[in-house]
Amino acid sequence: MRSKFKGPVIQRRHQVDGSTTDQRLLDSRGPTDWVHTDPWRVLRIQAEFVEGFGALAELGPAIAVFGSARTPADHPTYAVAEQLGAKLVAAGFAVITGGGPGAMEAANKGASEAGGMSVGLGIELPFESGLNDWADIGINFRYFFARKTMFVKYSQGYVVMPGGLGTLDELFEALTLVQTQKVTRFPIALIGVDYWSGLIGWLRDTALADGKISQADLDMMVVTDDVDEAVALMTAARDDA
């Protein structure tokens, strides 16, 4: 059955629409009634921040885990993400993901089965239908920027599994925030040396070599295949704070 979350509302069957709230906000084409409706959107945006802050205010130390929604349950990366979720809980962290399937589901599952706090921050998309079953606390957002704020505000670090454009978006936003000192003491671990080596190589051999970034920018990331190393990086940053 076709279904879609639109913020806290679920649509099913013929009620599913073909656009998203972000799309309507950002698409400036069409009639000029946006002049009148955009100010009212501020109230909906405000409500998303209030709901997120209210739900997560007492979360405690947490780590965000990102990765592809397209990772199947029988893929080795799924098992690694599940192990990661459990080990973060054992280290005293809550686990926050994007709430979707794949690697996100695996991390939520690992955290939930380990008895920890498993959080999913979903987003209204035309091709996904809500939060995975392992997110014990779930918030579904209409606006990407409200959701991204929650990740940065309530996470003490990011662990990034192999993923696509959405994963890269979260990774590079975090790197930019650390580079510009909008956030401090924010560890970033990338799991999957083979997967990430091409990106790291391009950053080093092209962006760094051409003077577009500094070595300190590259040093913000730790690339590893060892889940324990990633967890230790998060723990050390917490303990040094």
PDB file of C-alpha atoms in Angstrom:
ATOM      1  CA  MET A   1       0.000   0.000   0.000  1.00  0.00           C
ATOM      2  CA  ARG A   2       1.345   3.375  -0.998  1.00  0.00           C
ATOM      3  CA  SER A   3       1.846   5.760   1.930  1.00  0.00           C
ATOM      4  CA  LYS A   4       3.747   8.910   2.788  1.00  0.00           C
ATOM      5  CA  PHE A   5       4.438  10.925   5.921  1.00  0.00           C
ATOM      6  CA  LYS A   6       3.898  14.671   5.680  1.00  0.00           C
ATOM      7  CA  GLY A   7       5.315  15.923   8.926  1.00  0.00           C
ATOM      8  CA  PRO A   8       3.278  14.162  11.617  1.00  0.00           C
ATOM      9  CA  VAL A   9       0.491  13.348   9.130  1.00  0.00           C
ATOM     10  CA  ILE A  10       0.395  10.121   7.137  1.00  0.00           C
ATOM     11  CA  GLN A  11      -1.209   9.940   3.699  1.00  0.00           C
ATOM     12  CA  ARG A  12      -2.256   6.659   2.119  1.00  0.00           C
ATOM     13  CA  ARG A  13      -3.537   5.440  -1.229  1.00  0.00           C
ATOM     14  CA  HIS A  14      -5.138   8.197  -3.356  1.00  0.00           C
ATOM     15  CA  GLN A  15      -4.444  10.874  -0.725  1.00  0.00           C
ATOM     16  CA  VAL A  16      -0.670  10.750  -1.349  1.00  0.00           C
ATOM     17  CA  ASP A  17       0.381  13.962  -3.083  1.00  0.00           C
ATOM     18  CA  GLY A  18       3.249  14.302  -5.517  1.00  0.00           C
ATOM     19  CA  SER A  19       5.224  17.125  -3.941  1.00  0.00           C
ATOM     20  CA  THR A  20       6.914  17.933  -0.631  1.00  0.00           C
ATOM     21  CA  THR A  21       6.674  20.901   1.715  1.00  0.00           C
ATOM     22  CA  ASP A  22      10.327  21.818   1.085  1.00  0.00           C
ATOM     23  CA  GLN A  23       9.690  21.751  -2.649  1.00  0.00           C
ATOM     24  CA  ARG A  24       6.788  24.150  -2.377  1.00  0.00           C
ATOM     25  CA  LEU A  25       8.784  26.471  -0.138  1.00  0.00           C
ATOM     26  CA  LEU A  26      11.849  26.578  -2.402  1.00  0.00           C
ATOM     27  CA  ASP A  27      10.181  26.508  -5.821  1.00  0.00           C
ATOM     28  CA  SER A  28       9.629  30.152  -6.736  1.00  0.00           C
ATOM     29  CA  ARG A  29       7.877  29.423 -10.016  1.00  0.00           C
ATOM     30  CA  GLY A  30       4.150  29.799 -10.338  1.00  0.00           C
ATOM     31  CA  PRO A  31       1.616  32.383  -9.186  1.00  0.00           C
ATOM     32  CA  THR A  32       2.512  35.184  -6.801  1.00  0.00           C
ATOM     33  CA  ASP A  33       0.339  33.902  -3.965  1.00  0.00           C
ATOM     34  CA  TRP A  34       3.604  32.835  -2.257  1.00  0.00           C
ATOM     35  CA  VAL A  35       3.879  36.482  -1.148  1.00  0.00           C
ATOM     36  CA  HIS A  36       0.894  35.905   1.075  1.00  0.00           C
ATOM     37  CA  THR A  37       1.470  32.291   2.118  1.00  0.00           C
ATOM     38  CA  ASP A  38       5.204  32.327   2.936  1.00  0.00           C
ATOM     39  CA  PRO A  39       4.858  34.442   6.122  1.00  0.00           C
ATOM     40  CA  TRP A  40       2.393  31.871   7.459  1.00  0.00           C
ATOM     41  CA  ARG A  41       4.874  29.085   6.755  1.00  0.00           C
ATOM     42  CA  VAL A  42       7.044  30.620   9.472  1.00  0.00           C
ATOM     43  CA  LEU A  43       4.564  29.313  12.043  1.00  0.00           C
ATOM     44  CA  ARG A  44       4.853  25.761  10.703  1.00  0.00           C
ATOM     45  CA  ILE A  45       8.641  26.053  10.675  1.00  0.00           C
ATOM     46  CA  GLN A  46       8.547  27.352  14.233  1.00  0.00           C
ATOM     47  CA  ALA A  47       6.374  24.410  15.258  1.00  0.00           C
ATOM     48  CA  GLU A  48       8.937  21.950  13.874  1.00  0.00           C
ATOM     49  CA  PHE A  49      11.690  23.510  15.966  1.00  0.00           C
ATOM     50  CA  VAL A  50       9.496  23.541  19.078  1.00  0.00           C
ATOM     51  CA  GLU A  51       8.530  19.871  18.603  1.00  0.00           C
ATOM     52  CA  GLY A  52      12.143  18.841  18.032  1.00  0.00           C
ATOM     53  CA  PHE A  53      13.528  20.788  20.979  1.00  0.00           C
ATOM     54  CA  GLY A  54      10.778  19.484  23.234  1.00  0.00           C
ATOM     55  CA  ALA A  55      11.278  15.844  22.270  1.00  0.00           C
ATOM     56  CA  LEU A  56      15.080  15.854  22.491  1.00  0.00           C
ATOM     57  CA  ALA A  57      15.853  18.329  25.287  1.00  0.00           C
ATOM     58  CA  GLU A  58      16.555  15.577  27.839  1.00  0.00           C
ATOM     59  CA  LEU A  59      18.194  13.131  25.454  1.00  0.00           C
ATOM     60  CA  GLY A  60      21.676  13.244  26.976  1.00  0.00           C
ATOM     61  CA  PRO A  61      24.914  12.488  25.100  1.00  0.00           C
ATOM     62  CA  ALA A  62      24.128  11.229  21.607  1.00  0.00           C
ATOM     63  CA  ILE A  63      25.884  10.324  18.374  1.00  0.00           C
ATOM     64  CA  ALA A  64      24.342  10.684  14.933  1.00  0.00           C
ATOM     65  CA  VAL A  65      24.815   7.766  12.548  1.00  0.00           C
ATOM     66  CA  PHE A  66      24.354   8.400   8.835  1.00  0.00           C
ATOM     67  CA  GLY A  67      24.308   5.973   5.938  1.00  0.00           C
ATOM     68  CA  SER A  68      22.437   4.835   2.896  1.00  0.00           C
ATOM     69  CA  ALA A  69      18.746   3.992   2.995  1.00  0.00           C
ATOM     70  CA  ARG A  70      19.546   1.571   0.144  1.00  0.00           C
ATOM     71  CA  THR A  71      21.700  -0.759   2.249  1.00  0.00           C
ATOM     72  CA  PRO A  72      19.917  -4.151   2.268  1.00  0.00           C
ATOM     73  CA  ALA A  73      19.572  -6.103   5.491  1.00  0.00           C
ATOM     74  CA  ASP A  74      21.838  -8.885   4.191  1.00  0.00           C
ATOM     75  CA  HIS A  75      24.678  -6.479   3.280  1.00  0.00           C
ATOM     76  CA  PRO A  76      27.802  -6.490   5.481  1.00  0.00           C
ATOM     77  CA  THR A  77      27.409  -2.749   6.060  1.00  0.00           C
ATOM     78  CA  TYR A  78      24.029  -3.367   7.694  1.00  0.00           C
ATOM     79  CA  ALA A  79      25.637  -5.687  10.246  1.00  0.00           C
ATOM     80  CA  VAL A  80      28.390  -3.154  10.927  1.00  0.00           C
ATOM     81  CA  ALA A  81      25.858  -0.368  11.502  1.00  0.00           C
ATOM     82  CA  GLU A  82      23.878  -2.608  13.838  1.00  0.00           C
ATOM     83  CA  GLN A  83      27.040  -3.395  15.786  1.00  0.00           C
ATOM     84  CA  LEU A  84      27.878   0.303  15.880  1.00  0.00           C
ATOM     85  CA  GLY A  85      24.493   1.195  17.372  1.00  0.00           C
ATOM     86  CA  ALA A  86      24.919  -1.376  20.139  1.00  0.00           C
ATOM     87  CA  LYS A  87      28.466  -0.295  20.974  1.00  0.00           C
ATOM     88  CA  LEU A  88      27.530   3.387  21.120  1.00  0.00           C
ATOM     89  CA  VAL A  89      24.825   2.506  23.647  1.00  0.00           C
ATOM     90  CA  ALA A  90      27.342   0.474  25.669  1.00  0.00           C
ATOM     91  CA  ALA A  91      29.577   3.569  25.704  1.00  0.00           C
ATOM     92  CA  GLY A  92      26.765   5.645  27.180  1.00  0.00           C
ATOM     93  CA  PHE A  93      25.387   7.346  24.069  1.00  0.00           C
ATOM     94  CA  ALA A  94      21.956   7.622  22.552  1.00  0.00           C
ATOM     95  CA  VAL A  95      21.874   6.947  18.797  1.00  0.00           C
ATOM     96  CA  ILE A  96      20.241   9.375  16.367  1.00  0.00           C
ATOM     97  CA  THR A  97      19.653   8.501  12.713  1.00  0.00           C
ATOM     98  CA  GLY A  98      17.624   9.843   9.845  1.00  0.00           C
ATOM     99  CA  GLY A  99      14.986   7.295  10.767  1.00  0.00           C
ATOM    100  CA  GLY A 100      14.894   5.613   7.380  1.00  0.00           C
ATOM    101  CA  PRO A 101      15.642   2.065   6.218  1.00  0.00           C
ATOM    102  CA  GLY A 102      19.037   0.568   5.413  1.00  0.00           C
ATOM    103  CA  ALA A 103      22.040   1.634   7.484  1.00  0.00           C
ATOM    104  CA  MET A 104      19.866   3.976   9.534  1.00  0.00           C
ATOM    105  CA  GLU A 105      17.511   1.171  10.478  1.00  0.00           C
ATOM    106  CA  ALA A 106      20.478  -1.026  11.387  1.00  0.00           C
ATOM    107  CA  ALA A 107      21.953   1.546  13.766  1.00  0.00           C
ATOM    108  CA  ASN A 108      18.547   2.130  15.369  1.00  0.00           C
ATOM    109  CA  LYS A 109      18.066  -1.617  15.716  1.00  0.00           C
ATOM    110  CA  GLY A 110      21.438  -2.108  17.358  1.00  0.00           C
ATOM    111  CA  ALA A 111      20.777   0.704  19.804  1.00  0.00           C
ATOM    112  CA  SER A 112      17.240  -0.409  20.648  1.00  0.00           C
ATOM    113  CA  GLU A 113      18.152  -4.068  21.151  1.00  0.00           C
ATOM    114  CA  ALA A 114      21.034  -2.987  23.395  1.00  0.00           C
ATOM    115  CA  GLY A 115      18.527  -1.230  25.643  1.00  0.00           C
ATOM    116  CA  GLY A 116      19.580   2.293  24.733  1.00  0.00           C
ATOM    117  CA  MET A 117      17.855   5.363  23.380  1.00  0.00           C
ATOM    118  CA  SER A 118      17.173   4.950  19.653  1.00  0.00           C
ATOM    119  CA  VAL A 119      16.037   8.115  17.880  1.00  0.00           C
ATOM    120  CA  GLY A 120      14.892   8.626  14.293  1.00  0.00           C
ATOM    121  CA  LEU A 121      14.564  12.054  12.707  1.00  0.00           C
ATOM    122  CA  GLY A 122      12.585  11.452   9.543  1.00  0.00           C
ATOM    123  CA  ILE A 123      11.923  13.764   6.627  1.00  0.00           C
ATOM    124  CA  GLU A 124       9.050  14.106   4.200  1.00  0.00           C
ATOM    125  CA  LEU A 125      10.207  12.574   0.912  1.00  0.00           C
ATOM    126  CA  PRO A 126       8.295  11.441  -2.163  1.00  0.00           C
ATOM    127  CA  PHE A 127       9.909   7.985  -2.082  1.00  0.00           C
ATOM    128  CA  GLU A 128      10.060   7.000   1.602  1.00  0.00           C
ATOM    129  CA  SER A 129       7.124   6.200   3.856  1.00  0.00           C
ATOM    130  CA  GLY A 130       8.070   7.083   7.395  1.00  0.00           C
ATOM    131  CA  LEU A 131      10.277   5.953  10.237  1.00  0.00           C
ATOM    132  CA  ASN A 132      11.761   2.510  10.657  1.00  0.00           C
ATOM    133  CA  ASP A 133      10.374   0.258  13.394  1.00  0.00           C
ATOM    134  CA  TRP A 134      13.518   0.499  15.553  1.00  0.00           C
ATOM    135  CA  ALA A 135      13.308   4.243  16.230  1.00  0.00           C
ATOM    136  CA  ASP A 136      11.931   4.295  19.781  1.00  0.00           C
ATOM    137  CA  ILE A 137      11.555   8.075  19.591  1.00  0.00           C
ATOM    138  CA  GLY A 138      10.619   9.403  16.181  1.00  0.00           C
ATOM    139  CA  ILE A 139      10.047  12.872  14.810  1.00  0.00           C
ATOM    140  CA  ASN A 140       9.060  13.403  11.207  1.00  0.00           C
ATOM    141  CA  PHE A 141      10.031  16.772   9.715  1.00  0.00           C
ATOM    142  CA  ARG A 142       8.763  18.685   6.727  1.00  0.00           C
ATOM    143  CA  TYR A 143      11.823  20.911   6.377  1.00  0.00           C
ATOM    144  CA  PHE A 144      15.388  19.694   5.928  1.00  0.00           C
ATOM    145  CA  PHE A 145      16.890  22.703   7.697  1.00  0.00           C
ATOM    146  CA  ALA A 146      14.847  22.129  10.862  1.00  0.00           C
ATOM    147  CA  ARG A 147      15.863  18.461  10.885  1.00  0.00           C
ATOM    148  CA  LYS A 148      19.528  19.277  10.298  1.00  0.00           C
ATOM    149  CA  THR A 149      19.515  21.646  13.247  1.00  0.00           C
ATOM    150  CA  MET A 150      18.361  18.806  15.504  1.00  0.00           C
ATOM    151  CA  PHE A 151      21.203  16.550  14.362  1.00  0.00           C
ATOM    152  CA  VAL A 152      23.858  19.148  15.100  1.00  0.00           C
ATOM    153  CA  LYS A 153      22.328  20.460  18.335  1.00  0.00           C
ATOM    154  CA  TYR A 154      21.736  17.089  19.996  1.00  0.00           C
ATOM    155  CA  SER A 155      24.678  15.057  18.657  1.00  0.00           C
ATOM    156  CA  GLN A 156      28.177  15.150  20.124  1.00  0.00           C
ATOM    157  CA  GLY A 157      29.645  13.601  16.987  1.00  0.00           C
ATOM    158  CA  TYR A 158      28.891  11.917  13.653  1.00  0.00           C
ATOM    159  CA  VAL A 159      29.661   8.399  12.483  1.00  0.00           C
ATOM    160  CA  VAL A 160      29.157   8.111   8.745  1.00  0.00           C
ATOM    161  CA  MET A 161      28.522   4.778   7.068  1.00  0.00           C
ATOM    162  CA  PRO A 162      28.718   4.310   3.275  1.00  0.00           C
ATOM    163  CA  GLY A 163      25.954   6.344   1.690  1.00  0.00           C
ATOM    164  CA  GLY A 164      24.823   8.527  -1.157  1.00  0.00           C
ATOM    165  CA  LEU A 165      23.932  12.166  -1.677  1.00  0.00           C
ATOM    166  CA  GLY A 166      22.014  12.576   1.582  1.00  0.00           C
ATOM    167  CA  THR A 167      24.883  11.074   3.567  1.00  0.00           C
ATOM    168  CA  LEU A 168      27.404  13.293   1.784  1.00  0.00           C
ATOM    169  CA  ASP A 169      25.212  16.310   2.473  1.00  0.00           C
ATOM    170  CA  GLU A 170      25.245  15.629   6.220  1.00  0.00           C
ATOM    171  CA  LEU A 171      28.970  14.885   6.209  1.00  0.00           C
ATOM    172  CA  PHE A 172      30.001  18.058   4.404  1.00  0.00           C
ATOM    173  CA  GLU A 173      27.655  20.222   6.427  1.00  0.00           C
ATOM    174  CA  ALA A 174      29.295  18.930   9.611  1.00  0.00           C
ATOM    175  CA  LEU A 175      32.770  19.515   8.174  1.00  0.00           C
ATOM    176  CA  THR A 176      31.818  23.068   7.220  1.00  0.00           C
ATOM    177  CA  LEU A 177      30.415  23.801  10.677  1.00  0.00           C
ATOM    178  CA  VAL A 178      33.589  22.530  12.337  1.00  0.00           C
ATOM    179  CA  GLN A 179      35.850  24.365   9.862  1.00  0.00           C
ATOM    180  CA  THR A 180      34.033  27.646  10.492  1.00  0.00           C
ATOM    181  CA  GLN A 181      33.936  26.989  14.254  1.00  0.00           C
ATOM    182  CA  LYS A 182      30.163  27.046  14.405  1.00  0.00           C
ATOM    183  CA  VAL A 183      30.536  23.847  16.415  1.00  0.00           C
ATOM    184  CA  THR A 184      33.571  22.818  18.448  1.00  0.00           C
ATOM    185  CA  ARG A 185      34.960  19.462  19.662  1.00  0.00           C
ATOM    186  CA  PHE A 186      32.875  17.563  17.126  1.00  0.00           C
ATOM    187  CA  PRO A 187      34.444  14.230  16.098  1.00  0.00           C
ATOM    188  CA  ILE A 188      33.622  12.766  12.687  1.00  0.00           C
ATOM    189  CA  ALA A 189      34.348   9.123  11.864  1.00  0.00           C
ATOM    190  CA  LEU A 190      33.865   7.536   8.442  1.00  0.00           C
ATOM    191  CA  ILE A 191      33.473   3.760   8.514  1.00  0.00           C
ATOM    192  CA  GLY A 192      34.552   1.903   5.375  1.00  0.00           C
ATOM    193  CA  VAL A 193      38.108   2.564   4.207  1.00  0.00           C
ATOM    194  CA  ASP A 194      37.536   1.144   0.716  1.00  0.00           C
ATOM    195  CA  TYR A 195      34.307   3.081   0.264  1.00  0.00           C
ATOM    196  CA  TRP A 196      35.653   6.451   1.374  1.00  0.00           C
ATOM    197  CA  SER A 197      39.209   6.228   0.002  1.00  0.00           C
ATOM    198  CA  GLY A 198      38.270   7.742  -3.370  1.00  0.00           C
ATOM    199  CA  LEU A 199      36.674  10.795  -1.763  1.00  0.00           C
ATOM    200  CA  ILE A 200      39.558  11.265   0.667  1.00  0.00           C
ATOM    201  CA  GLY A 201      42.025  10.872  -2.178  1.00  0.00           C
ATOM    202  CA  TRP A 202      40.292  13.553  -4.237  1.00  0.00           C
ATOM    203  CA  LEU A 203      40.166  15.936  -1.282  1.00  0.00           C
ATOM    204  CA  ARG A 204      43.889  15.379  -0.638  1.00  0.00           C
ATOM    205  CA  ASP A 205      45.212  15.218  -4.198  1.00  0.00           C
ATOM    206  CA  THR A 206      42.968  17.830  -5.796  1.00  0.00           C
ATOM    207  CA  ALA A 207      41.294  20.150  -3.268  1.00  0.00           C
ATOM    208  CA  LEU A 208      44.227  20.267  -0.838  1.00  0.00           C
ATOM    209  CA  ALA A 209      46.878  20.288  -3.558  1.00  0.00           C
ATOM    210  CA  ASP A 210      45.134  23.238  -5.220  1.00  0.00           C
ATOM    211  CA  GLY A 211      44.931  25.155  -1.957  1.00  0.00           C
ATOM    212  CA  LYS A 212      41.163  24.968  -1.646  1.00  0.00           C
ATOM    213  CA  ILE A 213      41.265  23.282   1.768  1.00  0.00           C
ATOM    214  CA  SER A 214      43.920  22.857   4.456  1.00  0.00           C
ATOM    215  CA  GLN A 215      45.439  19.773   6.017  1.00  0.00           C
ATOM    216  CA  ALA A 216      43.524  20.646   9.193  1.00  0.00           C
ATOM    217  CA  ASP A 217      40.297  20.249   7.221  1.00  0.00           C
ATOM    218  CA  LEU A 218      41.273  16.711   6.217  1.00  0.00           C
ATOM    219  CA  ASP A 219      42.310  15.952   9.777  1.00  0.00           C
ATOM    220  CA  MET A 220      38.732  16.570  10.959  1.00  0.00           C
ATOM    221  CA  MET A 221      37.837  13.098   9.660  1.00  0.00           C
ATOM    222  CA  VAL A 222      38.995   9.705  10.863  1.00  0.00           C
ATOM    223  CA  VAL A 223      38.505   6.917   8.313  1.00  0.00           C
ATOM    224  CA  THR A 224      38.429   3.399   9.699  1.00  0.00           C
ATOM    225  CA  ASP A 225      37.022  -0.103   9.329  1.00  0.00           C
ATOM    226  CA  ASP A 226      37.072  -0.570  13.113  1.00  0.00           C
ATOM    227  CA  VAL A 227      33.802   0.118  14.914  1.00  0.00           C
ATOM    228  CA  ASP A 228      35.644   0.204  18.245  1.00  0.00           C
ATOM    229  CA  GLU A 229      37.958   2.928  16.943  1.00  0.00           C
ATOM    230  CA  ALA A 230      34.985   5.051  15.867  1.00  0.00           C
ATOM    231  CA  VAL A 231      33.284   4.611  19.245  1.00  0.00           C
ATOM    232  CA  ALA A 232      36.535   5.403  21.072  1.00  0.00           C
ATOM    233  CA  LEU A 233      36.843   8.628  19.072  1.00  0.00           C
ATOM    234  CA  MET A 234      33.364   9.683  20.182  1.00  0.00           C
ATOM    235  CA  THR A 235      34.057   8.697  23.797  1.00  0.00           C
ATOM    236  CA  ALA A 236      37.378  10.554  23.941  1.00  0.00           C
ATOM    237  CA  ALA A 237      35.786  13.752  22.649  1.00  0.00           C
ATOM    238  CA  ARG A 238      33.039  13.480  25.271  1.00  0.00           C
ATOM    239  CA  ASP A 239      35.460  12.796  28.108  1.00  0.00           C
ATOM    240  CA  ASP A 240      37.736  15.682  27.113  1.00  0.00           C
ATOM    241  CA  ALA A 241      34.883  18.189  26.979  1.00  0.00           C
TER     242      ALA A 241
END
